Structure formats: structure tokens, C-alpha cells
PDB file of C-alpha atoms and ligand atoms in Angstrom:
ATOM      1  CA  UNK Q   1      -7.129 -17.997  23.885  1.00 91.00           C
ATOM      2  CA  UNK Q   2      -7.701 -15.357  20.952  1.00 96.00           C
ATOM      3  CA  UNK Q   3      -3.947 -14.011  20.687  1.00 98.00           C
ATOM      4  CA  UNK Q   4      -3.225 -10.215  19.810  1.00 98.00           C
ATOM      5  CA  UNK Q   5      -0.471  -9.214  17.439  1.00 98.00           C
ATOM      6  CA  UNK Q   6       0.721  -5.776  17.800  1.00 98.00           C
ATOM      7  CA  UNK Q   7       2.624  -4.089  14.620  1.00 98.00           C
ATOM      8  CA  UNK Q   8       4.760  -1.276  15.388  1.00 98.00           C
ATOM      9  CA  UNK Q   9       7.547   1.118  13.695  1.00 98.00           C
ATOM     10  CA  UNK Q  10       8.801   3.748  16.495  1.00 95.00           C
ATOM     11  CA  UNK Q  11       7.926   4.564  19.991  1.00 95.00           C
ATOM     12  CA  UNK Q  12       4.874   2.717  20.874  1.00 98.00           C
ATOM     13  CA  UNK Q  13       2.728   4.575  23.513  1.00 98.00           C
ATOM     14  CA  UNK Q  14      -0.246   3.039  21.946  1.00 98.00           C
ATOM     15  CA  UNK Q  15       0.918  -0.371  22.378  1.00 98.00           C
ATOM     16  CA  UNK Q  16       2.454   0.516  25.516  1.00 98.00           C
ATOM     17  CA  UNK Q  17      -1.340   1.739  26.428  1.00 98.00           C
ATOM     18  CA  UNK Q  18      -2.967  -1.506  25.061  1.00 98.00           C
ATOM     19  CA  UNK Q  19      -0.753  -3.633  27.058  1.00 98.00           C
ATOM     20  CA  UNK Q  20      -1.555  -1.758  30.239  1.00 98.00           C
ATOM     21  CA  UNK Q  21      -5.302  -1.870  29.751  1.00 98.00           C
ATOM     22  CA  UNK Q  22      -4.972  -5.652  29.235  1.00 98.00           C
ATOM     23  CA  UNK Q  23      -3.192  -6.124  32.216  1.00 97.00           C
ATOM     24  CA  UNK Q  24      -5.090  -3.064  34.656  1.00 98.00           C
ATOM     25  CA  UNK Q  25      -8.397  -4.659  32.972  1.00 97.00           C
ATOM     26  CA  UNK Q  26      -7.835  -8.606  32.566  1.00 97.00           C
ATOM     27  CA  UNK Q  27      -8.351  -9.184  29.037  1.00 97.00           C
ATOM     28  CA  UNK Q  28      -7.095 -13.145  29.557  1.00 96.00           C
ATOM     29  CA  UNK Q  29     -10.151 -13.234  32.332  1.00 95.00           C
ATOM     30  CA  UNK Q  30     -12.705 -10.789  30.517  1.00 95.00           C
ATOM     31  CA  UNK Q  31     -11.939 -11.860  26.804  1.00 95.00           C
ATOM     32  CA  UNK Q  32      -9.828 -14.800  27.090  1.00 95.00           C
ATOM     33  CA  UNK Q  33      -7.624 -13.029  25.068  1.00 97.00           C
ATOM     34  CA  UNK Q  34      -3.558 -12.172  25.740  1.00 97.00           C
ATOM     35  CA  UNK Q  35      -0.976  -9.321  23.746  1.00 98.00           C
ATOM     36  CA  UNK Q  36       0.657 -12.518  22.033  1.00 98.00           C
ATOM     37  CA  UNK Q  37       3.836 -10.834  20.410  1.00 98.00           C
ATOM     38  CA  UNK Q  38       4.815  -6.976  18.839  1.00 98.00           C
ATOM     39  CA  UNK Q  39       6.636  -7.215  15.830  1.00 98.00           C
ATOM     40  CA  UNK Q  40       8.583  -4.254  14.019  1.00 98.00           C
ATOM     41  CA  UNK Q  41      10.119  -3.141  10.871  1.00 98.00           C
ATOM     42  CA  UNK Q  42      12.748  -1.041  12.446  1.00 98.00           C
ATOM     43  CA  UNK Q  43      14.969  -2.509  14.533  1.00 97.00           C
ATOM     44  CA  UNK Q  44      15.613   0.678  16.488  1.00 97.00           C
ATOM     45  CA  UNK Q  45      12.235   0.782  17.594  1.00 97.00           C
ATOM     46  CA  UNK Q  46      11.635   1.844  20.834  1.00 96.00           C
ATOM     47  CA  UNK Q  47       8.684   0.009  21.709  1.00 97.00           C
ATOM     48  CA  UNK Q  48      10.234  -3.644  21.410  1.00 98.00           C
ATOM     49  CA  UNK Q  49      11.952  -3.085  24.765  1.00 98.00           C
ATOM     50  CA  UNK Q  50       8.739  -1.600  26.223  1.00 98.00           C
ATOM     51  CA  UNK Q  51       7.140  -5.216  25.245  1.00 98.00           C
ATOM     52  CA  UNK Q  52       9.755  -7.111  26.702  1.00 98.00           C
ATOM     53  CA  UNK Q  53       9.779  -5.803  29.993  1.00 97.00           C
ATOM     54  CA  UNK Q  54       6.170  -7.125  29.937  1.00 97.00           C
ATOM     55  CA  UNK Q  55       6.576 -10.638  28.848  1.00 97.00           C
ATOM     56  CA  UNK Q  56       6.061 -10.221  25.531  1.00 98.00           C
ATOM     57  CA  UNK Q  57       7.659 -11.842  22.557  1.00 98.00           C
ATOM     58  CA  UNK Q  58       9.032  -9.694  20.470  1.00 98.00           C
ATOM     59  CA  UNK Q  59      10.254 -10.359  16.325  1.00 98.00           C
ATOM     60  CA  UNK Q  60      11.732  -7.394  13.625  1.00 98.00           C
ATOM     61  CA  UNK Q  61      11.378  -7.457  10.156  1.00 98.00           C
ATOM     62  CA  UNK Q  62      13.541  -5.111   8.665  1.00 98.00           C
ATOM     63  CA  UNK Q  63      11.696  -3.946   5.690  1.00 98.00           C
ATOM     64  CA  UNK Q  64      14.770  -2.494   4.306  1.00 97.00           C
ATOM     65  CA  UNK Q  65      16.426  -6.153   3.625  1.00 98.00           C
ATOM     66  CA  UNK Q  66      13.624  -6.724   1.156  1.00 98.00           C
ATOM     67  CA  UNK Q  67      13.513  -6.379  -2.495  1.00 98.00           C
ATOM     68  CA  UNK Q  68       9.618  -5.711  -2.637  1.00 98.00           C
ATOM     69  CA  UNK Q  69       6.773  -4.791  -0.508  1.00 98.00           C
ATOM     70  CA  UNK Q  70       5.501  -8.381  -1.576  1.00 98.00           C
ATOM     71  CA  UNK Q  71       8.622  -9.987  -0.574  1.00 98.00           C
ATOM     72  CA  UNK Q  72       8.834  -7.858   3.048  1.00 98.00           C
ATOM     73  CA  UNK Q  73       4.929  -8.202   3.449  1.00 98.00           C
ATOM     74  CA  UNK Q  74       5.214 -12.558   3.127  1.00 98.00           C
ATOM     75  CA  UNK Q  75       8.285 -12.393   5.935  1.00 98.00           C
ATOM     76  CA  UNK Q  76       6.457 -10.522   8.180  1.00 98.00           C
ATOM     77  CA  UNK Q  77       3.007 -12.461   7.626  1.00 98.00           C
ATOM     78  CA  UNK Q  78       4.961 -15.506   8.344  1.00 98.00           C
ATOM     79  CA  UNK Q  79       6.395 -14.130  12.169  1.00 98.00           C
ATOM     80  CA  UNK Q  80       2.318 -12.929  12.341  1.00 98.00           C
ATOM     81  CA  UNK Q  81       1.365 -16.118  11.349  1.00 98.00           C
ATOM     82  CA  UNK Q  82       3.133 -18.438  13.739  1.00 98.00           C
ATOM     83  CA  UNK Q  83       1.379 -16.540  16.447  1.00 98.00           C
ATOM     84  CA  UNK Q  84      -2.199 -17.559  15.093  1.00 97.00           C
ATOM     85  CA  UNK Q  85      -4.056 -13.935  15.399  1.00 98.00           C
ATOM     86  CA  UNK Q  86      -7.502 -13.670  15.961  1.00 97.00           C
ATOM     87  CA  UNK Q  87      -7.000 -10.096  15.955  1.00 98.00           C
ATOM     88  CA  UNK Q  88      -3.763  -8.075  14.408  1.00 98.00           C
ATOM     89  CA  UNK Q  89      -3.255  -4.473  15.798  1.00 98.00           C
ATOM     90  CA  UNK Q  90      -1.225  -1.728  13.398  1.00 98.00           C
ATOM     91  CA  UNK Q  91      -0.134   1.116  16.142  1.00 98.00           C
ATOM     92  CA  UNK Q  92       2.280   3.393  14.508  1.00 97.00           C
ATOM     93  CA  UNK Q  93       3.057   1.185  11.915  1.00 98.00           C
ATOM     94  CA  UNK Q  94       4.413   2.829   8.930  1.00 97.00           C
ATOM     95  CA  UNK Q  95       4.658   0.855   5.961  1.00 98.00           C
ATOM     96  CA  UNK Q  96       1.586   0.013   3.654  1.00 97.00           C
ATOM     97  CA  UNK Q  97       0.851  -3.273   3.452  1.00 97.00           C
ATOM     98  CA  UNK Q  98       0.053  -5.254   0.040  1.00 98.00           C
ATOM     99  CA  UNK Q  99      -3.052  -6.703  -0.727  1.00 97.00           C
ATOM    100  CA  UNK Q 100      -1.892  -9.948  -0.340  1.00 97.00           C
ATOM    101  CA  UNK Q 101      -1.228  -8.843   3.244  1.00 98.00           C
ATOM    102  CA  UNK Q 102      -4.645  -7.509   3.418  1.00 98.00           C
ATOM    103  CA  UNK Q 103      -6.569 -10.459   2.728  1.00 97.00           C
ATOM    104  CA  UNK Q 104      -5.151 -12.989   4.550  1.00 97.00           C
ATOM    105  CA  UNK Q 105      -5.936 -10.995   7.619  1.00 97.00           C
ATOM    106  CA  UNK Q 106      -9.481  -9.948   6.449  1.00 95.00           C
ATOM    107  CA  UNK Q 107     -11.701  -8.605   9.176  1.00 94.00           C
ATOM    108  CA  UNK Q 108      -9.088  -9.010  12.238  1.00 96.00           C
ATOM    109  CA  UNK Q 109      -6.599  -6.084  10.797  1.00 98.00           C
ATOM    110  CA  UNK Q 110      -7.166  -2.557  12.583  1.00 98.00           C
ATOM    111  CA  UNK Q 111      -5.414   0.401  12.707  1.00 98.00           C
ATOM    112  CA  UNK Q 112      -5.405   3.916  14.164  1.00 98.00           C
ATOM    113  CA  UNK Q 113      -5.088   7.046  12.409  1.00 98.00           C
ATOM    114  CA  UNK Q 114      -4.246  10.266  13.799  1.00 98.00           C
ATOM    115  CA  UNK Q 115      -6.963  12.035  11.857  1.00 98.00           C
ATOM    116  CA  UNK Q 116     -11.013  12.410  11.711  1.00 98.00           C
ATOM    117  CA  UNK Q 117     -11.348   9.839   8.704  1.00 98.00           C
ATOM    118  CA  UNK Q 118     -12.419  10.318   5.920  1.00 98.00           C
ATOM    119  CA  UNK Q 119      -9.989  13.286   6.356  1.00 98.00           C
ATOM    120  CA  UNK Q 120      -6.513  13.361   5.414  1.00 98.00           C
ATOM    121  CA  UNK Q 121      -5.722   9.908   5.178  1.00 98.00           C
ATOM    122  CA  UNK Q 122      -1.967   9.528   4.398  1.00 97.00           C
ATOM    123  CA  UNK Q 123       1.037  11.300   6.370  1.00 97.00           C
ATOM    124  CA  UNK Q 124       1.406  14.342   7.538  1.00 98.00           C
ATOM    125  CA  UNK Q 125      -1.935  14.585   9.229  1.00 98.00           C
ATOM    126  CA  UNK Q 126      -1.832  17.015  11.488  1.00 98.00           C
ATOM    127  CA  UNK Q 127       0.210  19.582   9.912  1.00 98.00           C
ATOM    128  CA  UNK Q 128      -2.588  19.751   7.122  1.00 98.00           C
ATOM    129  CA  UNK Q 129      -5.677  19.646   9.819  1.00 98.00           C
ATOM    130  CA  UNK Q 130      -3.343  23.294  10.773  1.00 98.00           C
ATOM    131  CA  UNK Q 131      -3.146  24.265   6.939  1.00 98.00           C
ATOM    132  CA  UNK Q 132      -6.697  23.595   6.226  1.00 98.00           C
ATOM    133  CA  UNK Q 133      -7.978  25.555   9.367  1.00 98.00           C
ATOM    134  CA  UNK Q 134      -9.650  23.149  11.115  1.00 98.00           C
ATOM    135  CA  UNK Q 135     -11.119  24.005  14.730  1.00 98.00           C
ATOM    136  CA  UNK Q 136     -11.229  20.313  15.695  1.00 98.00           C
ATOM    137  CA  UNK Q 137      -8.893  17.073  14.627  1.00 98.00           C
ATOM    138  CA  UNK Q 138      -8.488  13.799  16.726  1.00 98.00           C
ATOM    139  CA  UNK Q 139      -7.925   9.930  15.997  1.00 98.00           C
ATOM    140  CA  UNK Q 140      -9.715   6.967  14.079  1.00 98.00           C
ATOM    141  CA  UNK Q 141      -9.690   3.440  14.852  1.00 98.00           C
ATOM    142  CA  UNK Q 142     -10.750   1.382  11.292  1.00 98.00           C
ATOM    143  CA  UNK Q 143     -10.504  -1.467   9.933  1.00 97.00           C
ATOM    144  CA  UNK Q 144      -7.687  -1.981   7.304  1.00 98.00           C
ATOM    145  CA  UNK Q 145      -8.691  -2.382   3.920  1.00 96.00           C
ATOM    146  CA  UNK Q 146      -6.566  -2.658   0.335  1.00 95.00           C
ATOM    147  CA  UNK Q 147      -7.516   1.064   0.244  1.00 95.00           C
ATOM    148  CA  UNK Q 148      -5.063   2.937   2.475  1.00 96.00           C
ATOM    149  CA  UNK Q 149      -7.120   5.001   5.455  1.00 96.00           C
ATOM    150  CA  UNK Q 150     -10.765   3.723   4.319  1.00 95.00           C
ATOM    151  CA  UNK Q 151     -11.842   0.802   5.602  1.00 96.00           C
ATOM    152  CA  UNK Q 152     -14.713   1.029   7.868  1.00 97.00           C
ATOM    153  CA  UNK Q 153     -14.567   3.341  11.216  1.00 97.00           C
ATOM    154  CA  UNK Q 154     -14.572   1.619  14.691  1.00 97.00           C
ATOM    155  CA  UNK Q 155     -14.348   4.640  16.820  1.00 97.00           C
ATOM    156  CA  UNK Q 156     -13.079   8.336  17.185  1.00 98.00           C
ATOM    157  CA  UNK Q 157     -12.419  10.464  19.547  1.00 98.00           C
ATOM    158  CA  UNK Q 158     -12.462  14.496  18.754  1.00 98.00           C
ATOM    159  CA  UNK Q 159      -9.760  17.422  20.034  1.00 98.00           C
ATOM    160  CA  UNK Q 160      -9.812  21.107  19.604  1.00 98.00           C
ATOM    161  CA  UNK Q 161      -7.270  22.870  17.569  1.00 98.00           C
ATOM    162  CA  UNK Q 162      -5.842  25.592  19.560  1.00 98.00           C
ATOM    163  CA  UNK Q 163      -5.132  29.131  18.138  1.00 97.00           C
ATOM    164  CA  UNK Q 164      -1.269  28.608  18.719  1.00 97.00           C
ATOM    165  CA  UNK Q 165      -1.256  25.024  17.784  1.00 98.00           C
ATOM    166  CA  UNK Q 166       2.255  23.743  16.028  1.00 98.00           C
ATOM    167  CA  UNK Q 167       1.935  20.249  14.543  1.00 98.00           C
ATOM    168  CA  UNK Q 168       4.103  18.796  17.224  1.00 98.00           C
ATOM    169  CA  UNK Q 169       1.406  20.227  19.917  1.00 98.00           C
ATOM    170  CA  UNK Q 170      -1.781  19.350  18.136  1.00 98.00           C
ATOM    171  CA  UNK Q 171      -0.370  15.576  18.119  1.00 98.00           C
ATOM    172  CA  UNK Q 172       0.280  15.725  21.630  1.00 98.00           C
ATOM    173  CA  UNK Q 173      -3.406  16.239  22.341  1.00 98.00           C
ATOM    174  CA  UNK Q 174      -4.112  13.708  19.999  1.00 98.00           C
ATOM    175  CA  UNK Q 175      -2.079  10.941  20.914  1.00 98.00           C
ATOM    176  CA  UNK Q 176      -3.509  11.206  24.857  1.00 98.00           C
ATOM    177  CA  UNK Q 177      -6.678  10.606  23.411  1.00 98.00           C
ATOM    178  CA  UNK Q 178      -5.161   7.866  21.131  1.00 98.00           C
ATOM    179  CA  UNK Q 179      -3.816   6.195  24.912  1.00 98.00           C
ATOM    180  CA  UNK Q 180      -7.659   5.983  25.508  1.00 98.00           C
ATOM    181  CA  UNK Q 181      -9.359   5.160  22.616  1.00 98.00           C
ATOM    182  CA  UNK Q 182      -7.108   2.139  21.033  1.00 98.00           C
ATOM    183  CA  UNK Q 183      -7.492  -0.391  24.316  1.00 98.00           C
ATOM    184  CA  UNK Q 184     -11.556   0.193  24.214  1.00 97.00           C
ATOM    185  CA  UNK Q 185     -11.973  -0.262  20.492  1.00 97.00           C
ATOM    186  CA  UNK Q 186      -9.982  -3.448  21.043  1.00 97.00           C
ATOM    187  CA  UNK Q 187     -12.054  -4.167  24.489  1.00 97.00           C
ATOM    188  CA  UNK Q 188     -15.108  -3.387  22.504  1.00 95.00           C
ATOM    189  CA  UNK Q 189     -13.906  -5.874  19.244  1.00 95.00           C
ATOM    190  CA  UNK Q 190     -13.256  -8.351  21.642  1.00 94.00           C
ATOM    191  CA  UNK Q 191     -16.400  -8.333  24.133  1.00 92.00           C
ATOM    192  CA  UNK Q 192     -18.498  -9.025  20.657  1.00 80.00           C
ATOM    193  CA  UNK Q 193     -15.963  -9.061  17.700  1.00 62.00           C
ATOM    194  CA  UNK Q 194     -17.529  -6.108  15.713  1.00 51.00           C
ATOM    195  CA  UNK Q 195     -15.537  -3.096  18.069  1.00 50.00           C
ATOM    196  CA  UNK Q 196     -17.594  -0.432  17.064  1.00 50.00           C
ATOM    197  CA  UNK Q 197     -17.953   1.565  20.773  1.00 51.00           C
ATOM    198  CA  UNK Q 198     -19.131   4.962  19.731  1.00 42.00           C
TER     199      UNK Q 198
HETATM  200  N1  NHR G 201      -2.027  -0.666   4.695  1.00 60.48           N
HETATM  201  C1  NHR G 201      -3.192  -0.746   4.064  1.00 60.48           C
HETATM  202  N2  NHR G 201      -3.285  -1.588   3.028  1.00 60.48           N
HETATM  203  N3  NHR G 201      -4.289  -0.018   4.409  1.00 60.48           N
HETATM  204  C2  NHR G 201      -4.208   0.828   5.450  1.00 60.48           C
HETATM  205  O1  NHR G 201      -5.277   1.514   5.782  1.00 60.48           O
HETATM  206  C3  NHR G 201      -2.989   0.978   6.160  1.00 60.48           C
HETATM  207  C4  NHR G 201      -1.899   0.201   5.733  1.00 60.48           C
HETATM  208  C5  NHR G 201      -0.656   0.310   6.378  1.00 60.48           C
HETATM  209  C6  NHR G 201      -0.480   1.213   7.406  1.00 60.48           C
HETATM  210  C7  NHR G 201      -1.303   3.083   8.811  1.00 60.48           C
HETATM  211  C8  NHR G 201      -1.386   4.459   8.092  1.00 60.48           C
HETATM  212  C9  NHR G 201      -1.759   5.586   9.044  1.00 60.48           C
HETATM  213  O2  NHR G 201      -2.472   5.351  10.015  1.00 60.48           O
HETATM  214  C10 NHR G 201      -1.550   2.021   7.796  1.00 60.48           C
HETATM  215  C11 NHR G 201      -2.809   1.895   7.199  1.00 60.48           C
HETATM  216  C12 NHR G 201       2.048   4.489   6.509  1.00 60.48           C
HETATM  217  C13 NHR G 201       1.843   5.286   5.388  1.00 60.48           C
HETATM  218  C14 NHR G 201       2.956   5.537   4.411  1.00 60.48           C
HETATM  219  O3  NHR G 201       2.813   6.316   3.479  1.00 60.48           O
HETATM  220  C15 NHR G 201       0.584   5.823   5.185  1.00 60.48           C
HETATM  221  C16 NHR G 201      -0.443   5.545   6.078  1.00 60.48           C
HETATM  222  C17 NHR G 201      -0.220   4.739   7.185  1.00 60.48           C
HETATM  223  C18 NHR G 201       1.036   4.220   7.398  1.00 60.48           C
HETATM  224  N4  NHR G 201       4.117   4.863   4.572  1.00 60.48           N
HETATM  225  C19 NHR G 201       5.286   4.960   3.700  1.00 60.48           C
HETATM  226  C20 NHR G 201       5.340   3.752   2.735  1.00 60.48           C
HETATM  227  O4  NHR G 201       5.934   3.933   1.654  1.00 60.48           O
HETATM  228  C21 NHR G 201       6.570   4.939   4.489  1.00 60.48           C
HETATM  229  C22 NHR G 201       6.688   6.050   5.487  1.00 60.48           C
HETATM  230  C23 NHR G 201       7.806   5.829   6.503  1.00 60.48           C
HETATM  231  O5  NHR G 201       8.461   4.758   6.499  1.00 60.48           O
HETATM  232  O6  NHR G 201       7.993   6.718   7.357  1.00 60.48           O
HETATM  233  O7  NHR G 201       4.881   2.648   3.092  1.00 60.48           O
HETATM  234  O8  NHR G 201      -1.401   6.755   8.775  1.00 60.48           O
HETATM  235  C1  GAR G 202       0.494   7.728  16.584  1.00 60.48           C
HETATM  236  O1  GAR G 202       0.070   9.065  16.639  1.00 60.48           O
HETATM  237  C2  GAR G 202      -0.232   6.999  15.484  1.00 60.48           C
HETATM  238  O2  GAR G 202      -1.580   7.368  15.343  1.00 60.48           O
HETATM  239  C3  GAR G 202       0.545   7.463  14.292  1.00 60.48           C
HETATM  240  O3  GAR G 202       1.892   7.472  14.709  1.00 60.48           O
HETATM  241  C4  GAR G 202       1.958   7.646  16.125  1.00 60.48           C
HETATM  242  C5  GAR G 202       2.677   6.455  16.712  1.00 60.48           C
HETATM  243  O4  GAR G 202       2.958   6.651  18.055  1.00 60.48           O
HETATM  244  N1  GAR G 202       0.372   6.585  13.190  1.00 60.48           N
HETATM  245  C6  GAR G 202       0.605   6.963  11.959  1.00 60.48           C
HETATM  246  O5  GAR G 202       0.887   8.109  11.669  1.00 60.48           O
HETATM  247  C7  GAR G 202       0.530   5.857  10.946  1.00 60.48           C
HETATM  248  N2  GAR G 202       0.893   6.363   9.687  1.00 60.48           N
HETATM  249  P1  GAR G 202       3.382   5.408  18.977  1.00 60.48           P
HETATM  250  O6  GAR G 202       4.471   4.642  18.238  1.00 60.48           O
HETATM  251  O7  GAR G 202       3.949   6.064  20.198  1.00 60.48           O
HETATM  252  O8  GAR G 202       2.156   4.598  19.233  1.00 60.48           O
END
């Protein structure tokens, strides 16, 4: 069984989407693969009850009881770690992870980014797609690397920026395509481990 590990900080709609694609689309059948646990560093975050009410096991990590990012990124590779990932899933996680972190999950780390990488990696994404003038913006599934927002590109899906568009609208848009694109880059990483679908 290749377990999944699902990182999270807030709501969780895209986990919340991944673990209804596994179940609508039988990943344990398909891929032999299962949503093992979701683990956050906020232990307000509303996605851990979403997990539960699916079976899940859930963990926090409260990054703020942590004297380093060294220190918080070792406790939380530990609660990864006892779940044996072959593949570990950021989805609205907010805290950048150490190299140390990095590494040790080399080439089964992913992440999506509610831009068109290579632009604006960071925060803040879509009020500076607004700023900038951009006619389209959307969402990037990649790979995690040491570098924050560059590792290589899985898959993206594109959006139009509307005339009227407020931040808070333009990542409406592009979190319903986020919904859809996550589960098949994971679907596609897990039908022949490389993921990239488009
Ligand atoms: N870690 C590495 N090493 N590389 C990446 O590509 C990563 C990463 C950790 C998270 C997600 C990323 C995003 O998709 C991600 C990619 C958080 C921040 C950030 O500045 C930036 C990018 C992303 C996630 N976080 C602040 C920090 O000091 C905290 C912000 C907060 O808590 O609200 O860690 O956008
Ligand atoms: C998503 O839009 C995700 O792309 C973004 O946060 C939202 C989380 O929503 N991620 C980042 O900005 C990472 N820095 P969710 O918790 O409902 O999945």
C-alpha cells in the first residue's frame, strides 16, 4: 500500500477534494494507494475535522511551540515519518520547510501554488497577478524543492482575470480549478510515479 500524507494549515478544500477523488475513484483498487493521515500546524485548522469524518488519522504540530524551523520541521517529519509516505502532499500548507525537511522527502514532496509558476512565487499571489495586470492567473502543482515555488511543474490549470476581479474573487476561480487539478496530478504521480498530466 503506497500511503499519502496530506499537510495542511487552514480550511482544506483541496484535501477535502483529494480525499473525495480517492474514494469516488478507488485509489486503494486503481493505485493501491490510501490518504494515510493529514497533519497540521494549527490546531484550529478546519480541515482536521473534515479528515476525521472520513477515517482518517489526524496529528498537529503546532509550529508555534518550537524554537526553530529546524526544531518544528524534525517534530513534524517524525508524525510524517511513522506513516511511511511514498508520497507527501502540501495543500495549503503555510510554513516553509528546511532543507533538512526537503531532502529526506526528495522526489515524493508536492505542492500546489495558487499561481502560473514561475510567477509570483511567495504570498500574496493573487493580489499581485491584479497589480501586475494580468488577463489570465490559475494554479501549479510542483514538486518541492530547497528553493521555495521552483521545483519542477507537474501540472497547471489557467483562469481568466475578470475586469472587476478583487483578490478574494480571482481566488475563488482559482481554487475550483485547484478542486480539479490536485487529485489528477496525484492520480497521474501515482498511475506511473512521474505525475506530469498536462
Ligand atoms: N517549502 C519549501 N522548501 N519549498 C517550497 O516550494 C514550499 C515550502 C513550503 C510551503 C507552499 C507555498 C505556496 O504554495 C510551500 C512551498 C508558505 C510561504 C510563507 O512565506 C510561502 C510559500 C508557501 C507557503 N510562509 C510563512 C513562513 O514564514 C508563514 C506564513 C503564514 O504562516 O501565514 O513560513 O505558496
Ligand atoms: C489554496 O488556494 C492553496 O493553493 C493556497 O492556499 C489555499 C488553501 O486552501 N496555498 C498557499 O497559498 C500556500 N502558500 P485550502 O486549505 O482550502 O486547501
Amino acid at each position: 500500500m503506497k500511503n499519502i500524507v496530506i499537510l495542511i494549515s487552514g480550511g482544506g478544500s483541496n484535501m477535502a477534494a483529494i480525499v473525495r477523488a480517492a474514494e469516488r475513484d478507488r485509489w486503494a483498487e486503481r493505485f493501491s494507494a490510501r490518504i494515510a493521515a493529514v497533519v497540521s500546524n494549527k490546531p484550529e485548522a478546519g480541515g482536521l475535522a473534515i479528515a476525521a469524518t472520513h477515517g482518517i488519522a489526524t496529528a498537529v504540530v503546532p509550529h508555534k511551540e518550537f524554537p526553530t524551523r529546524e526544531a518544528f520541521d524534525e517534530a513534524l517529519a517524525k508524525v510524517v515519518d511513522a506513516h511511511a509516505p511514498a508520497l507527501v502532499v502540501l495543500a495549503g500548507f503555510m510554513r516553509i520547510l528546511t532543507p533538512g525537511f526537503v531532502g529526506r522527502y526528495a522526489g515524493r514532496l508536492i505542492n500546489i501554488h495558487p499561481s502560473l509558476l514561475p510567477a509570483f512565487p511567495g504570498l500574496h499571489t493573487h493580489q499581485r497577478a491584479i497589480d501586475a495586470g494580468c488577463k489570465v492567473a490559475g494554479v501549479t502543482v510542483h514538486q518541492v524543492t530547497t528553493e521555495l515555488d521552483h521545483g519542477p511543474i507537474l501540472a497547471q490549470a489557467v483562469v481568466p482575470v475578470l475586469p472587476d476581479d478583487t483578490a478574494a474573487t480571482l481566488a475563488g476561480r482559482v481554487l475550483a480549478q485547484e478542486h480539479q487539478l490536485y487529485p489528477r496530478a496525484i492520480a497521474g504521480w501515482l498511475a506511473d510515479t512521474s505525475g506530469h498530466i498536462l
